[in-house]
């Protein structure tokens, strides 16, 4: 069964360092997302991406964050200068469509990348 | 605004008990979809169900069942004869306006004890 894969599974970094989290979405999916979950808290939307541009982003997704689809398969999240409060599990997700029609919109999530900022 | 409320933070049951997880939502959309996801201790998010607002029939899948009531804006999830493997955090979710994202509730942590 096709799945979303994320690397690394865990990254430890020093405050102020740049981090890139990588995701390989399911191959025939067109919509891509990043979510984050601070330990023990809710899953928060960061950004959605379609047709090589951001569809929507949350207040969390400030200038320190960027996303890119550098080739036909990878979808990356970059944090330019990490802060302590960026420590969280970051989930990549993809979907075949946006979900505006019946029986669509299911998001498939990767297993997450745990980021620890020291 | 789109909002999902899961008022139960944690539920603890003994194996074989039935348990219901509550989900109340707010939406301005007249047609919409609702989702449940499971997050086991390993951390991944597993899709369980998607329902659309056209269909208020209850859905059953094995030991899982969902009760969707538009009149009370609720989409509750029942596990019958719970098992230890059901221990997880369960999230209810609703698409944001424009369908560019899912909005998750705070989650309910279910602990099933042997």
XYZ file of C-alpha atoms in Angstrom:
232
model
C 0.000 0.000 0.000
C 1.433 3.405 -0.944
C 2.444 5.588 1.953
C 3.888 8.955 2.832
C 7.471 8.704 4.022
C 9.325 11.256 6.114
C 12.971 11.739 6.969
C 14.574 12.078 9.394
C 12.478 10.359 12.029
C 14.216 12.380 14.711
C 16.495 15.396 14.495
C 18.234 17.218 17.307
C 19.533 20.683 16.541
C 20.872 23.736 18.270
C 18.791 26.881 18.495
C 19.422 29.140 15.528
C 20.340 26.335 13.155
C 18.552 25.625 9.910
C 16.595 22.406 9.598
C 15.113 20.720 6.547
C 12.483 18.046 6.979
C 11.816 15.864 3.989
C 8.724 14.097 2.794
C 7.883 11.858 -0.119
C 4.131 12.061 -0.692
C 2.103 9.345 -2.361
C 2.978 9.448 -6.035
C -0.386 10.312 -7.604
C -1.346 12.856 -4.963
C -1.519 16.523 -5.849
C -2.051 18.266 -2.507
C 0.588 18.408 0.176
C 0.533 19.574 3.755
C 2.650 20.079 6.815
C 1.230 19.858 10.317
C 2.937 19.967 13.650
C 2.141 18.564 17.059
C 3.841 19.860 20.154
C 4.178 17.013 22.632
C 0.819 16.095 24.121
C -1.047 18.787 22.260
C -3.307 19.045 19.256
C -2.329 18.616 15.632
C -1.876 22.093 14.133
C -2.006 23.014 10.476
C 1.050 24.772 9.087
C 0.724 24.952 5.335
C -0.915 23.443 2.278
C 0.683 23.310 -1.147
C -0.701 22.693 -4.597
C 0.556 23.275 -8.111
C 3.899 24.510 -6.820
C 2.521 27.192 -4.627
C 1.186 27.653 -1.133
C -2.612 27.346 -0.985
C -2.976 28.376 2.623
C -0.745 28.899 5.618
C -1.393 29.383 9.293
C -0.159 32.089 11.649
C 2.499 29.664 12.846
C 4.005 29.546 9.358
C 5.965 32.775 9.569
C 8.983 33.958 7.602
C 11.176 31.383 9.302
C 9.336 28.607 7.496
C 9.360 27.713 3.839
C 8.237 24.781 1.731
C 9.475 23.508 -1.554
C 8.878 20.736 -4.005
C 12.332 20.631 -5.547
C 11.652 17.684 -7.840
C 8.744 15.447 -8.762
C 8.786 13.463 -5.564
C 10.052 15.371 -2.531
C 8.245 17.965 -0.453
C 10.384 19.770 2.089
C 9.818 22.009 5.084
C 12.663 24.335 5.992
C 12.996 26.191 9.260
C 15.659 28.851 8.787
C 16.616 29.640 12.356
C 15.125 27.224 14.838
C 13.755 28.324 18.175
C 13.140 26.262 21.286
C 9.400 26.445 20.670
C 9.837 24.766 17.278
C 10.415 21.488 19.104
C 7.554 19.283 17.967
C 6.557 16.366 15.800
C 6.144 17.499 12.206
C 3.762 15.542 10.024
C 3.679 15.609 6.275
C 0.432 14.629 4.559
C -0.813 14.311 1.031
C -4.175 13.894 -0.607
C -5.415 13.077 -4.056
C -7.795 15.981 -4.034
C -8.977 18.788 -1.789
C -12.059 17.103 -0.485
C -14.583 19.484 -1.907
C -16.528 16.652 -3.481
C -18.049 13.583 -1.852
C -15.795 10.743 -0.820
C -12.641 12.751 -1.231
C -10.229 14.685 0.842
C -8.721 11.935 2.918
C -5.297 12.982 4.103
C -2.614 10.341 4.328
C -0.044 11.167 6.977
C 3.565 10.183 7.281
C 4.943 8.829 10.529
C 6.307 12.207 11.502
C 9.690 13.800 12.100
C 10.441 14.661 15.684
C 12.419 17.878 15.969
C 14.196 18.696 19.203
C 15.729 22.158 19.502
C 18.271 22.607 22.291
C -15.458 29.853 12.138
C -14.647 26.183 11.708
C -14.072 24.546 15.056
C -13.910 21.071 16.548
C -14.374 20.431 20.244
C -13.470 17.199 21.967
C -14.362 17.867 25.558
C -13.072 14.567 26.923
C -9.356 14.887 27.506
C -8.786 11.363 28.779
C -10.915 8.287 29.167
C -9.883 5.151 30.977
C -11.797 1.886 30.604
C -11.303 -1.764 31.291
C -11.067 -4.147 28.393
C -14.409 -5.222 26.896
C -16.187 -2.086 28.031
C -17.902 0.055 25.430
C -16.671 3.613 25.159
C -17.936 6.680 23.312
C -15.734 9.565 22.282
C -17.540 12.842 21.765
C -16.983 15.347 18.987
C -18.873 18.607 18.534
C -18.188 20.850 15.591
C -18.992 24.309 14.291
C -19.076 25.155 10.636
C -20.531 27.804 8.367
C -20.616 25.406 5.451
C -23.903 23.823 4.466
C -22.147 20.754 3.139
C -19.056 19.458 4.820
C -17.125 16.409 5.811
C -16.007 15.083 9.147
C -13.102 12.806 9.932
C -11.756 10.665 12.734
C -8.071 9.839 13.036
C -6.301 7.550 15.488
C -2.843 8.241 16.889
C -1.451 5.121 18.569
C 1.534 5.322 20.950
C 3.874 4.916 17.978
C 2.814 8.412 16.891
C 1.500 8.130 13.373
C -1.918 9.447 12.379
C -4.207 6.775 11.022
C -7.344 7.625 9.078
C -10.459 5.920 10.458
C -13.478 7.418 8.755
C -14.810 10.259 6.627
C -18.503 11.190 6.625
C -20.270 13.806 4.600
C -23.088 15.941 5.865
C -25.527 14.533 3.315
C -25.582 11.241 5.109
C -26.678 11.058 8.713
C -26.915 7.307 8.832
C -24.837 5.710 11.510
C -21.869 3.795 10.226
C -20.498 0.585 11.669
C -17.157 -0.988 10.912
C -16.471 -4.007 13.070
C -16.258 -2.812 16.672
C -16.297 0.829 15.604
C -19.414 2.861 15.024
C -20.091 6.515 14.386
C -23.163 8.528 15.241
C -23.564 11.689 13.182
C -26.271 14.089 14.325
C -26.517 17.300 12.366
C -29.132 18.719 14.743
C -26.636 18.739 17.593
C -23.510 19.194 15.422
C -22.021 16.045 16.828
C -20.076 13.168 15.333
C -19.477 10.692 18.121
C -17.354 7.578 17.914
C -18.118 4.384 19.832
C -15.818 1.435 20.338
C -17.638 -1.686 21.367
C -15.890 -4.308 23.496
C -12.721 -2.237 23.741
C -9.333 -3.893 23.535
C -5.912 -2.865 24.792
C -4.861 -2.180 21.194
C -7.486 0.555 21.032
C -5.394 2.618 23.442
C -4.526 5.756 21.507
C -5.362 9.402 21.063
C -8.366 9.904 18.829
C -8.851 13.099 16.852
C -11.980 14.413 15.221
C -11.391 16.796 12.283
C -13.258 19.103 9.946
C -12.043 20.767 6.721
C -11.282 24.453 6.909
C -13.121 26.787 4.606
C -11.778 26.364 1.111
C -10.808 22.787 1.885
C -7.117 23.623 2.057
C -6.625 22.022 5.460
C -8.101 19.881 8.188
C -8.864 21.397 11.554
C -8.318 18.949 14.373
C -9.908 18.805 17.763
C -7.700 18.604 20.834
C -7.982 14.835 20.885
C -9.193 12.309 23.436
C -6.655 9.976 24.987
C -8.193 6.538 25.471
C -6.518 4.079 27.799
C -7.861 0.532 27.758
C -6.625 -1.554 30.670
C -6.557 -5.349 30.731
